[in-house]
Coordinates of C-alpha atoms in Angstrom, one line a residue:
M128 CA 108.0 120.3 142.3
T129 CA 108.6 120.6 138.6
T130 CA 106.0 119.1 136.3
M131 CA 107.4 117.4 133.1
M132 CA 105.6 118.3 129.9
V133 CA 104.8 115.1 127.9
D134 CA 104.9 115.4 124.1
E135 CA 101.9 113.4 122.9
S136 CA 102.8 113.9 119.2
A137 CA 102.7 110.7 117.1
V138 CA 104.9 112.5 114.5
R139 CA 107.1 115.5 115.1
L140 CA 109.2 117.4 112.6
D141 CA 111.7 120.0 113.8
A142 CA 113.2 122.3 111.1
V143 CA 113.3 119.5 108.5
S144 CA 115.1 120.6 105.3
K145 CA 116.0 118.5 102.2
I146 CA 118.5 119.4 99.5
F147 CA 119.0 117.1 96.5
G148 CA 122.4 117.4 94.8
N149 CA 125.4 119.4 95.9
G150 CA 126.7 123.0 95.7
L151 CA 125.3 125.3 93.0
N152 CA 123.5 122.4 91.3
G153 CA 121.6 121.5 94.5
T154 CA 117.8 121.8 94.7
Q155 CA 116.2 122.6 98.0
A156 CA 113.0 120.5 98.2
L157 CA 112.1 121.4 101.8
A158 CA 113.0 124.3 104.0
S159 CA 112.7 124.3 107.8
V160 CA 109.5 122.3 108.1
D161 CA 108.1 122.2 111.6
L162 CA 105.0 120.1 112.3
S163 CA 103.4 118.2 115.2
V164 CA 100.8 115.5 114.4
R165 CA 98.6 114.3 117.3
E166 CA 98.1 110.7 118.1
G167 CA 95.1 109.4 116.1
E168 CA 94.9 112.6 114.0
F169 CA 94.2 112.5 110.2
V170 CA 96.3 115.2 108.5
C171 CA 96.1 116.0 104.8
F172 CA 98.9 117.7 102.9
L173 CA 97.8 119.8 100.1
G174 CA 99.8 121.8 97.5
R175 CA 101.0 122.2 94.0
S176 CA 103.3 119.6 92.3
G177 CA 106.9 120.1 93.5
C178 CA 106.1 121.6 96.9
G179 CA 107.7 118.6 98.7
K180 CA 104.7 116.7 99.9
S181 CA 105.9 113.3 98.8
T182 CA 109.5 114.1 99.8
L183 CA 108.2 114.8 103.3
L184 CA 106.4 111.5 103.5
S185 CA 109.5 109.6 102.3
I186 CA 111.5 111.2 105.1
I187 CA 108.9 110.4 107.8
A188 CA 108.8 106.8 106.4
G189 CA 112.6 106.5 106.7
L190 CA 113.0 106.0 102.9
D191 CA 115.0 109.2 102.8
V192 CA 116.9 111.3 105.3
P193 CA 116.7 115.1 105.9
T194 CA 119.6 117.3 105.0
E195 CA 118.9 119.2 108.2
G196 CA 116.5 118.8 111.1
R197 CA 114.9 116.0 113.0
V198 CA 112.0 113.5 112.6
D199 CA 110.6 111.8 115.7
V200 CA 107.9 109.1 115.6
G201 CA 108.5 108.0 119.1
G202 CA 109.2 104.4 118.2
R203 CA 105.9 104.0 116.4
R204 CA 105.6 101.6 113.5
V205 CA 105.2 103.4 110.2
A206 CA 103.8 102.1 106.9
M207 CA 103.5 103.8 103.5
M208 CA 101.0 103.4 100.8
F209 CA 101.7 104.8 97.3
Q210 CA 99.5 106.0 94.4
D211 CA 100.3 102.7 92.5
A212 CA 99.2 99.5 94.2
N213 CA 102.5 97.8 93.3
L214 CA 101.1 94.4 93.7
F215 CA 103.0 91.3 92.5
P216 CA 101.1 90.3 89.4
W217 CA 102.0 86.6 89.7
L218 CA 100.6 86.4 93.3
T219 CA 97.0 86.1 94.3
V220 CA 95.4 88.7 96.6
A221 CA 96.0 86.5 99.6
E222 CA 99.6 85.8 98.6
N223 CA 100.3 89.5 98.2
I224 CA 99.0 90.1 101.8
K225 CA 100.9 87.1 103.2
L226 CA 104.1 88.4 101.7
A227 CA 103.6 91.7 103.6
L228 CA 103.0 89.7 106.8
R229 CA 106.2 87.6 106.2
L230 CA 108.3 90.8 105.6
S231 CA 106.8 92.3 108.8
G232 CA 108.1 89.3 110.8
I233 CA 104.6 87.8 111.6
P234 CA 104.9 84.1 112.4
K235 CA 103.9 81.8 109.6
D236 CA 101.3 80.1 111.7
D237 CA 99.4 83.4 111.9
W238 CA 99.4 84.2 108.2
D239 CA 96.1 82.6 107.3
R240 CA 94.2 84.0 110.2
R241 CA 95.7 87.5 109.8
T242 CA 95.1 87.5 106.0
G243 CA 91.4 86.6 106.6
E244 CA 91.1 89.5 109.1
L245 CA 92.7 91.9 106.7
L246 CA 90.5 90.8 103.8
N247 CA 87.5 91.4 106.1
I248 CA 88.8 94.9 107.1
V249 CA 89.1 96.0 103.4
R250 CA 86.0 94.1 102.4
L251 CA 87.6 91.7 99.9
R252 CA 86.6 88.4 101.4
G253 CA 85.9 85.9 98.7
L254 CA 88.5 87.5 96.3
E255 CA 91.6 86.0 97.9
K256 CA 92.4 83.7 95.0
M257 CA 92.2 86.4 92.3
R258 CA 95.2 88.0 90.8
P259 CA 95.8 91.7 90.3
H260 CA 94.9 91.8 86.6
E261 CA 91.4 90.4 87.5
L262 CA 90.7 93.3 89.9
S263 CA 89.4 96.8 89.4
G264 CA 91.6 99.8 90.3
G265 CA 89.7 100.3 93.5
M266 CA 90.1 96.6 94.5
R267 CA 93.8 96.8 93.8
Q268 CA 94.1 99.8 96.1
R269 CA 92.2 97.9 98.8
V270 CA 94.8 95.1 98.6
A271 CA 97.5 97.7 98.8
L272 CA 95.8 99.1 101.9
A273 CA 95.6 95.6 103.4
R274 CA 99.3 95.1 102.8
S275 CA 100.1 98.4 104.6
L276 CA 97.9 97.4 107.6
A277 CA 99.6 94.0 107.6
Q278 CA 102.7 95.9 108.9
E279 CA 100.9 96.5 112.2
C280 CA 101.5 100.2 111.7
D281 CA 100.6 102.9 114.2
V282 CA 101.2 105.7 111.6
L283 CA 100.0 105.2 108.0
L284 CA 101.5 107.5 105.3
M285 CA 99.4 107.7 102.1
D286 CA 100.8 109.4 99.0
E287 CA 97.9 110.2 96.7
P288 CA 96.5 106.7 97.0
F289 CA 93.2 107.4 95.2
A290 CA 94.3 109.9 92.6
A291 CA 93.9 107.5 89.6
L292 CA 90.4 106.3 90.6
D293 CA 87.1 107.3 89.3
A294 CA 84.9 109.5 91.5
I295 CA 82.5 106.8 92.6
T296 CA 85.3 104.4 93.6
R297 CA 87.2 107.1 95.3
D298 CA 84.2 108.1 97.4
A299 CA 83.6 104.5 98.4
L300 CA 87.3 104.2 99.5
H301 CA 87.1 107.4 101.4
N302 CA 84.3 105.8 103.5
E303 CA 86.3 102.6 104.0
L304 CA 89.5 104.5 104.9
E305 CA 87.6 106.6 107.5
R306 CA 86.1 103.5 109.0
I307 CA 89.4 101.7 109.3
W308 CA 91.1 104.8 110.7
L309 CA 88.5 105.1 113.5
E310 CA 88.4 101.3 114.2
R311 CA 92.2 101.0 114.4
S312 CA 93.0 104.4 116.0
L313 CA 95.6 105.1 113.3
T314 CA 97.5 108.3 112.8
I315 CA 97.2 109.1 109.1
L316 CA 99.3 111.5 107.0
F317 CA 97.7 111.8 103.5
V318 CA 99.0 113.6 100.5
T319 CA 96.6 114.9 97.8
H320 CA 96.1 117.5 95.1
N321 CA 92.4 117.4 95.5
V322 CA 91.2 120.2 97.8
R323 CA 87.8 118.7 98.5
E324 CA 89.4 115.3 99.3
A325 CA 91.6 117.0 101.9
V326 CA 88.7 118.7 103.6
R327 CA 86.5 115.5 103.3
L328 CA 89.1 113.4 105.1
G329 CA 91.3 115.5 107.3
D330 CA 91.0 116.7 110.9
R331 CA 93.6 119.2 109.7
V332 CA 94.8 120.4 106.3
V333 CA 98.4 121.5 105.9
L334 CA 98.9 123.7 102.9
M335 CA 102.4 123.6 101.4
H336 CA 104.1 126.2 99.2
P337 CA 106.9 125.3 96.6
A338 CA 110.4 126.5 95.8
P339 CA 111.4 125.5 98.4
G340 CA 108.7 123.3 100.0
R341 CA 107.4 124.8 103.2
I342 CA 104.2 125.0 105.2
S343 CA 102.2 128.1 104.4
R344 CA 99.1 127.5 106.4
E345 CA 97.4 124.9 108.6
M346 CA 93.6 124.7 108.8
E347 CA 91.6 122.8 111.4
V348 CA 88.6 121.4 109.5
E349 CA 86.3 121.1 112.5
L350 CA 83.4 119.5 110.7
S351 CA 81.4 116.6 112.1
R352 CA 81.8 113.1 110.5
P353 CA 80.8 111.4 108.4
R354 CA 81.4 113.9 105.5
R355 CA 80.8 113.8 101.8
M356 CA 82.8 115.5 99.0
D357 CA 79.6 117.4 97.9
D358 CA 78.7 118.7 101.4
A359 CA 78.1 122.4 101.4
E360 CA 80.4 123.0 104.4
V361 CA 83.1 121.0 102.7
A362 CA 82.7 123.2 99.6
V363 CA 83.0 126.4 101.7
R364 CA 86.3 125.3 103.3
A365 CA 87.6 124.0 100.1
A366 CA 87.0 127.3 98.4
V367 CA 89.2 129.1 101.0
L368 CA 92.0 126.7 100.2
H369 CA 91.5 126.9 96.5
A370 CA 91.9 130.7 96.7
E371 CA 95.2 130.3 98.5
L372 CA 96.4 127.8 95.9
D373 CA 95.4 130.2 93.1
D374 CA 97.5 132.9 94.9
Q375 CA 100.5 130.6 94.8
I376 CA 100.0 130.0 91.0
I377 CA 99.9 133.7 90.2
G378 CA 102.7 134.6 92.6
G379 CA 100.5 136.2 95.2
E380 CA 102.6 134.6 98.0
N381 CA 106.3 135.0 98.3

């Protein structure tokens, strides 16, 4: 009897390449990227600017298509959260979330209940009538996260969502994101330039190399949770990745 192997990957990339432009003027952003992300895994993508991290997320999200290769999410629902909250300034917090529910096809009768649930999840209950200009940067990102979760996603793609925040707010949102990830059993792919952030959050860190963008190393973090950015073990693993990034900058890796 033959036993069938079941692929339990939530996201699978097979030889994904991306070229912008045509002919001699074309720029290769990604070259033959292979990656398998496990169900419920938190994967952080780390690398210099221009190494294709954001392009890769856009392809997984379906916002762009690969020039070559294949992306498989197994029919899972995918949502993407960007660095900018991109809230509608004339809408309240609740109205911004309800718009996401409407665009996701959620019945109107469920909007109030679901909005309340999402406000509780991101800990913004009581602020539903405020508008974006009345919120701090961290609060706006919480609303953006609620809108992403409103899409009933299985896979959450996050493109440097905390890069513009101060350290205290960022640390608080790390804790909230980790809690939500565990409670909702999400698969998260998270792009960052911050080495310690990658080690703080990720089950695995994928280091990317530019020109063209490709994976140069994968590191299983293997640290117990919860973690903090200033943990000694986080610092040790971050130092290893920092050294590899320094090698890229001085041309130590071809």
